[in-house]
Amino acid sequence: MTEDRLTTVAFTGHRTYDGQAAAALRATVGELYARGFRTFLCGMAMGFDLAAAEAVLACRDFETGSAFSPATAPDPHFPHTPMPGLRLVAVIPFRGQESRFPAVDRERFRRVLAAADHSVTLSPSYHAGCYAVRNNYLVEHAALLVAWYDGSPGGTHYTVRRALVRGLEFINLHPHSAALRQAEPTLF
């Protein structure tokens, strides 16, 4: 495992996520930063991915009052200390991914991408399997996976199982995660 991978976190989660864990996301970013993690990879999908990216940007930019910082009264879960070196990397499965999003999510995608420290586009166009390529990239370049995983099948399930097979540390922020059976990594 390279030094960069040892300090890198990847996010995965369902597109149906609608903000239930915003405070927990920011707190998790702060806790992981305190543990030495500096780079956070986002797959740039609607739902949890974009929310996770916004949490990283809020933590990175809270002193400057960026658009991603909490606009409300002080949040006890929000890290209030500078986080030098905190980086967001947007991992885009194919050029134009956001064109398939509703307008509001397309705008979120563009704001996150503009604020990201770096971006990687894995394919010039959509192709069958491009999301799996993106999910594999996330797992192969991180030491820890933070998820919003409810146990249902799909890309998040695939990514969680793949991460467990590769020995990544796994944090699930879904409220029913304690009741979920561990994702079975034996199929890989």
PDB file of C-alpha atoms in Angstrom:
ATOM      1  CA  MET A   1       0.000   0.000   0.000  1.00  0.00           C
ATOM      2  CA  THR A   2       1.468   3.361  -0.980  1.00  0.00           C
ATOM      3  CA  GLU A   3       1.811   6.215   1.472  1.00  0.00           C
ATOM      4  CA  ASP A   4      -0.874   8.190  -0.378  1.00  0.00           C
ATOM      5  CA  ARG A   5      -3.306   5.292  -0.183  1.00  0.00           C
ATOM      6  CA  LEU A   6      -2.673   4.961   3.550  1.00  0.00           C
ATOM      7  CA  THR A   7      -4.014   8.483   4.075  1.00  0.00           C
ATOM      8  CA  THR A   8      -6.909   8.242   1.606  1.00  0.00           C
ATOM      9  CA  VAL A   9     -10.631   7.708   2.220  1.00  0.00           C
ATOM     10  CA  ALA A  10     -13.245   6.838  -0.415  1.00  0.00           C
ATOM     11  CA  PHE A  11     -16.989   7.420  -0.198  1.00  0.00           C
ATOM     12  CA  THR A  12     -19.791   5.236  -1.526  1.00  0.00           C
ATOM     13  CA  GLY A  13     -23.513   5.417  -0.953  1.00  0.00           C
ATOM     14  CA  HIS A  14     -26.978   5.275  -2.348  1.00  0.00           C
ATOM     15  CA  ARG A  15     -28.314   7.884  -4.728  1.00  0.00           C
ATOM     16  CA  THR A  16     -31.509   8.024  -2.653  1.00  0.00           C
ATOM     17  CA  TYR A  17     -29.628   9.593   0.284  1.00  0.00           C
ATOM     18  CA  ASP A  18     -31.274  12.901   1.181  1.00  0.00           C
ATOM     19  CA  GLY A  19     -29.124  14.477   3.866  1.00  0.00           C
ATOM     20  CA  GLN A  20     -29.997  12.374   6.923  1.00  0.00           C
ATOM     21  CA  ALA A  21     -26.350  12.109   8.009  1.00  0.00           C
ATOM     22  CA  ALA A  22     -25.015  15.586   7.186  1.00  0.00           C
ATOM     23  CA  ALA A  23     -23.706  16.218  10.705  1.00  0.00           C
ATOM     24  CA  ALA A  24     -22.299  12.694  10.981  1.00  0.00           C
ATOM     25  CA  LEU A  25     -20.529  13.118   7.645  1.00  0.00           C
ATOM     26  CA  ARG A  26     -18.810  16.320   8.752  1.00  0.00           C
ATOM     27  CA  ALA A  27     -17.911  14.780  12.116  1.00  0.00           C
ATOM     28  CA  THR A  28     -16.521  11.688  10.385  1.00  0.00           C
ATOM     29  CA  VAL A  29     -14.355  13.812   8.090  1.00  0.00           C
ATOM     30  CA  GLY A  30     -12.996  15.619  11.161  1.00  0.00           C
ATOM     31  CA  GLU A  31     -12.330  12.371  13.023  1.00  0.00           C
ATOM     32  CA  LEU A  32     -10.578  10.834  10.030  1.00  0.00           C
ATOM     33  CA  TYR A  33      -8.500  13.974   9.541  1.00  0.00           C
ATOM     34  CA  ALA A  34      -7.427  13.700  13.195  1.00  0.00           C
ATOM     35  CA  ARG A  35      -6.341  10.108  12.459  1.00  0.00           C
ATOM     36  CA  GLY A  36      -4.106  11.316   9.625  1.00  0.00           C
ATOM     37  CA  PHE A  37      -6.339  10.906   6.575  1.00  0.00           C
ATOM     38  CA  ARG A  38      -5.883  13.810   4.171  1.00  0.00           C
ATOM     39  CA  THR A  39      -7.316  12.819   0.778  1.00  0.00           C
ATOM     40  CA  PHE A  40     -10.995  12.023   0.223  1.00  0.00           C
ATOM     41  CA  LEU A  41     -12.185  10.410  -3.019  1.00  0.00           C
ATOM     42  CA  CYS A  42     -15.710  11.067  -4.262  1.00  0.00           C
ATOM     43  CA  GLY A  43     -17.343   9.106  -7.100  1.00  0.00           C
ATOM     44  CA  MET A  44     -19.503  12.153  -7.951  1.00  0.00           C
ATOM     45  CA  ALA A  45     -22.848  10.330  -8.111  1.00  0.00           C
ATOM     46  CA  MET A  46     -26.063  11.976  -6.949  1.00  0.00           C
ATOM     47  CA  GLY A  47     -27.077  11.446  -3.338  1.00  0.00           C
ATOM     48  CA  PHE A  48     -24.499  10.358  -0.796  1.00  0.00           C
ATOM     49  CA  ASP A  49     -21.432  10.932  -3.001  1.00  0.00           C
ATOM     50  CA  LEU A  50     -22.122  14.620  -3.575  1.00  0.00           C
ATOM     51  CA  ALA A  51     -23.175  15.131   0.058  1.00  0.00           C
ATOM     52  CA  ALA A  52     -19.915  13.543   1.223  1.00  0.00           C
ATOM     53  CA  ALA A  53     -17.919  15.782  -1.104  1.00  0.00           C
ATOM     54  CA  GLU A  54     -19.747  18.831   0.248  1.00  0.00           C
ATOM     55  CA  ALA A  55     -18.897  17.731   3.807  1.00  0.00           C
ATOM     56  CA  VAL A  56     -15.199  17.543   2.915  1.00  0.00           C
ATOM     57  CA  LEU A  57     -15.338  20.971   1.292  1.00  0.00           C
ATOM     58  CA  ALA A  58     -17.172  22.425   4.307  1.00  0.00           C
ATOM     59  CA  CYS A  59     -14.442  21.117   6.608  1.00  0.00           C
ATOM     60  CA  ARG A  60     -11.658  22.283   4.309  1.00  0.00           C
ATOM     61  CA  ASP A  61     -13.088  25.764   3.786  1.00  0.00           C
ATOM     62  CA  PHE A  62     -14.937  26.558   7.024  1.00  0.00           C
ATOM     63  CA  GLU A  63     -12.613  29.452   7.906  1.00  0.00           C
ATOM     64  CA  THR A  64     -13.235  31.195   4.593  1.00  0.00           C
ATOM     65  CA  GLY A  65     -17.003  30.855   4.829  1.00  0.00           C
ATOM     66  CA  SER A  66     -17.356  29.007   1.543  1.00  0.00           C
ATOM     67  CA  ALA A  67     -20.708  28.009   0.113  1.00  0.00           C
ATOM     68  CA  PHE A  68     -20.138  24.552   1.576  1.00  0.00           C
ATOM     69  CA  SER A  69     -19.759  25.714   5.198  1.00  0.00           C
ATOM     70  CA  PRO A  70     -22.792  25.315   7.486  1.00  0.00           C
ATOM     71  CA  ALA A  71     -24.902  28.462   7.278  1.00  0.00           C
ATOM     72  CA  THR A  72     -26.724  27.874  10.537  1.00  0.00           C
ATOM     73  CA  ALA A  73     -25.782  28.372  14.171  1.00  0.00           C
ATOM     74  CA  PRO A  74     -22.683  26.510  15.369  1.00  0.00           C
ATOM     75  CA  ASP A  75     -23.040  22.775  14.886  1.00  0.00           C
ATOM     76  CA  PRO A  76     -21.527  20.694  17.725  1.00  0.00           C
ATOM     77  CA  HIS A  77     -20.674  17.974  15.168  1.00  0.00           C
ATOM     78  CA  PHE A  78     -18.848  20.357  12.857  1.00  0.00           C
ATOM     79  CA  PRO A  79     -15.056  20.369  13.248  1.00  0.00           C
ATOM     80  CA  HIS A  80     -14.037  23.927  14.111  1.00  0.00           C
ATOM     81  CA  THR A  81     -10.304  23.608  13.662  1.00  0.00           C
ATOM     82  CA  PRO A  82      -8.255  24.271  10.554  1.00  0.00           C
ATOM     83  CA  MET A  83      -7.527  21.205   8.442  1.00  0.00           C
ATOM     84  CA  PRO A  84      -4.465  22.044   6.372  1.00  0.00           C
ATOM     85  CA  GLY A  85      -3.770  19.551   3.627  1.00  0.00           C
ATOM     86  CA  LEU A  86      -7.352  18.245   3.441  1.00  0.00           C
ATOM     87  CA  ARG A  87      -8.023  17.403  -0.217  1.00  0.00           C
ATOM     88  CA  LEU A  88     -11.047  16.382  -2.246  1.00  0.00           C
ATOM     89  CA  VAL A  89     -10.518  14.334  -5.411  1.00  0.00           C
ATOM     90  CA  ALA A  90     -13.479  13.991  -7.785  1.00  0.00           C
ATOM     91  CA  VAL A  91     -13.419  10.570  -9.477  1.00  0.00           C
ATOM     92  CA  ILE A  92     -15.664  10.850 -12.523  1.00  0.00           C
ATOM     93  CA  PRO A  93     -16.598   7.606 -14.307  1.00  0.00           C
ATOM     94  CA  PHE A  94     -17.045   9.273 -17.722  1.00  0.00           C
ATOM     95  CA  ARG A  95     -17.001  12.753 -19.231  1.00  0.00           C
ATOM     96  CA  GLY A  96     -20.497  14.236 -19.135  1.00  0.00           C
ATOM     97  CA  GLN A  97     -21.751  12.118 -16.230  1.00  0.00           C
ATOM     98  CA  GLU A  98     -23.651  15.101 -14.845  1.00  0.00           C
ATOM     99  CA  SER A  99     -25.674  15.508 -18.060  1.00  0.00           C
ATOM    100  CA  ARG A 100     -27.776  12.556 -16.866  1.00  0.00           C
ATOM    101  CA  PHE A 101     -28.628  14.304 -13.569  1.00  0.00           C
ATOM    102  CA  PRO A 102     -31.665  16.464 -12.771  1.00  0.00           C
ATOM    103  CA  ALA A 103     -30.832  20.188 -12.969  1.00  0.00           C
ATOM    104  CA  VAL A 104     -30.382  20.667  -9.206  1.00  0.00           C
ATOM    105  CA  ASP A 105     -27.917  17.772  -8.945  1.00  0.00           C
ATOM    106  CA  ARG A 106     -26.154  18.841 -12.130  1.00  0.00           C
ATOM    107  CA  GLU A 107     -25.492  22.214 -10.484  1.00  0.00           C
ATOM    108  CA  ARG A 108     -24.267  20.531  -7.261  1.00  0.00           C
ATOM    109  CA  PHE A 109     -21.938  18.351  -9.345  1.00  0.00           C
ATOM    110  CA  ARG A 110     -20.473  21.403 -11.100  1.00  0.00           C
ATOM    111  CA  ARG A 111     -19.983  23.340  -7.849  1.00  0.00           C
ATOM    112  CA  VAL A 112     -18.264  20.370  -6.196  1.00  0.00           C
ATOM    113  CA  LEU A 113     -16.083  19.739  -9.240  1.00  0.00           C
ATOM    114  CA  ALA A 114     -15.047  23.411  -9.395  1.00  0.00           C
ATOM    115  CA  ALA A 115     -14.079  23.346  -5.700  1.00  0.00           C
ATOM    116  CA  ALA A 116     -12.306  19.956  -5.770  1.00  0.00           C
ATOM    117  CA  ASP A 117      -8.534  19.936  -5.426  1.00  0.00           C
ATOM    118  CA  HIS A 118      -8.138  17.431  -8.243  1.00  0.00           C
ATOM    119  CA  SER A 119     -10.295  15.412 -10.611  1.00  0.00           C
ATOM    120  CA  VAL A 120      -9.821  12.145 -12.475  1.00  0.00           C
ATOM    121  CA  THR A 121     -12.051  11.263 -15.436  1.00  0.00           C
ATOM    122  CA  LEU A 122     -11.817   7.537 -16.105  1.00  0.00           C
ATOM    123  CA  SER A 123     -13.444   7.358 -19.565  1.00  0.00           C
ATOM    124  CA  PRO A 124     -14.140   9.860 -22.359  1.00  0.00           C
ATOM    125  CA  SER A 125     -17.712   8.555 -22.675  1.00  0.00           C
ATOM    126  CA  TYR A 126     -20.268   6.278 -21.068  1.00  0.00           C
ATOM    127  CA  HIS A 127     -19.818   2.529 -21.571  1.00  0.00           C
ATOM    128  CA  ALA A 128     -21.246  -0.583 -19.947  1.00  0.00           C
ATOM    129  CA  GLY A 129     -19.319  -1.174 -16.753  1.00  0.00           C
ATOM    130  CA  CYS A 130     -17.984   2.368 -16.358  1.00  0.00           C
ATOM    131  CA  TYR A 131     -19.503   2.695 -12.889  1.00  0.00           C
ATOM    132  CA  ALA A 132     -17.817  -0.545 -11.790  1.00  0.00           C
ATOM    133  CA  VAL A 133     -14.510   0.832 -13.111  1.00  0.00           C
ATOM    134  CA  ARG A 134     -15.073   3.954 -10.993  1.00  0.00           C
ATOM    135  CA  ASN A 135     -15.974   1.872  -7.919  1.00  0.00           C
ATOM    136  CA  ASN A 136     -12.872  -0.286  -8.379  1.00  0.00           C
ATOM    137  CA  TYR A 137     -10.738   2.855  -8.658  1.00  0.00           C
ATOM    138  CA  LEU A 138     -12.125   4.146  -5.368  1.00  0.00           C
ATOM    139  CA  VAL A 139     -11.348   0.884  -3.561  1.00  0.00           C
ATOM    140  CA  GLU A 140      -7.897   0.482  -5.115  1.00  0.00           C
ATOM    141  CA  HIS A 141      -6.812   3.989  -4.132  1.00  0.00           C
ATOM    142  CA  ALA A 142      -8.060   4.138  -0.522  1.00  0.00           C
ATOM    143  CA  ALA A 143      -7.365   2.572   2.854  1.00  0.00           C
ATOM    144  CA  LEU A 144     -10.806   3.310   4.313  1.00  0.00           C
ATOM    145  CA  LEU A 145     -14.346   3.349   2.909  1.00  0.00           C
ATOM    146  CA  VAL A 146     -17.114   5.535   4.359  1.00  0.00           C
ATOM    147  CA  ALA A 147     -20.545   4.422   3.190  1.00  0.00           C
ATOM    148  CA  TRP A 148     -24.255   5.078   3.350  1.00  0.00           C
ATOM    149  CA  TYR A 149     -25.187   1.429   2.835  1.00  0.00           C
ATOM    150  CA  ASP A 150     -28.608  -0.041   3.625  1.00  0.00           C
ATOM    151  CA  GLY A 151     -27.857  -3.592   2.480  1.00  0.00           C
ATOM    152  CA  SER A 152     -29.648  -3.348  -0.859  1.00  0.00           C
ATOM    153  CA  PRO A 153     -28.024  -4.648  -4.054  1.00  0.00           C
ATOM    154  CA  GLY A 154     -26.335  -2.329  -6.525  1.00  0.00           C
ATOM    155  CA  GLY A 155     -23.171  -0.313  -6.914  1.00  0.00           C
ATOM    156  CA  THR A 156     -22.841   0.534  -3.225  1.00  0.00           C
ATOM    157  CA  HIS A 157     -23.182  -3.134  -2.284  1.00  0.00           C
ATOM    158  CA  TYR A 158     -20.555  -4.047  -4.884  1.00  0.00           C
ATOM    159  CA  THR A 159     -18.146  -1.367  -3.635  1.00  0.00           C
ATOM    160  CA  VAL A 160     -18.564  -2.310   0.034  1.00  0.00           C
ATOM    161  CA  ARG A 161     -17.964  -5.984  -0.702  1.00  0.00           C
ATOM    162  CA  ARG A 162     -14.941  -5.174  -2.846  1.00  0.00           C
ATOM    163  CA  ALA A 163     -13.494  -2.975  -0.098  1.00  0.00           C
ATOM    164  CA  LEU A 164     -13.937  -5.704   2.505  1.00  0.00           C
ATOM    165  CA  VAL A 165     -12.195  -8.239   0.262  1.00  0.00           C
ATOM    166  CA  ARG A 166      -9.258  -5.859  -0.116  1.00  0.00           C
ATOM    167  CA  GLY A 167      -9.093  -5.324   3.644  1.00  0.00           C
ATOM    168  CA  LEU A 168     -10.171  -1.701   3.771  1.00  0.00           C
ATOM    169  CA  GLU A 169     -11.486  -0.321   7.021  1.00  0.00           C
ATOM    170  CA  PHE A 170     -15.238   0.232   6.644  1.00  0.00           C
ATOM    171  CA  ILE A 171     -17.457   2.852   8.298  1.00  0.00           C
ATOM    172  CA  ASN A 172     -21.189   2.706   7.555  1.00  0.00           C
ATOM    173  CA  LEU A 173     -23.162   5.818   8.509  1.00  0.00           C
ATOM    174  CA  HIS A 174     -26.558   4.326   7.656  1.00  0.00           C
ATOM    175  CA  PRO A 175     -28.745   4.309  10.815  1.00  0.00           C
ATOM    176  CA  HIS A 176     -29.701   0.656  10.358  1.00  0.00           C
ATOM    177  CA  SER A 177     -26.145  -0.500   9.763  1.00  0.00           C
ATOM    178  CA  ALA A 178     -25.964  -2.325  13.111  1.00  0.00           C
ATOM    179  CA  ALA A 179     -28.896  -4.466  12.038  1.00  0.00           C
ATOM    180  CA  LEU A 180     -27.367  -5.262   8.645  1.00  0.00           C
ATOM    181  CA  ARG A 181     -25.482  -8.445   8.088  1.00  0.00           C
ATOM    182  CA  GLN A 182     -21.853  -7.745   7.126  1.00  0.00           C
ATOM    183  CA  ALA A 183     -21.526  -7.610   3.366  1.00  0.00           C
ATOM    184  CA  GLU A 184     -20.237 -11.000   2.293  1.00  0.00           C
ATOM    185  CA  PRO A 185     -16.883 -10.490   0.578  1.00  0.00           C
ATOM    186  CA  THR A 186     -16.542 -14.136  -0.481  1.00  0.00           C
ATOM    187  CA  LEU A 187     -17.871 -13.699  -4.011  1.00  0.00           C
ATOM    188  CA  PHE A 188     -14.723 -11.907  -5.200  1.00  0.00           C
TER     189      PHE A 188
END
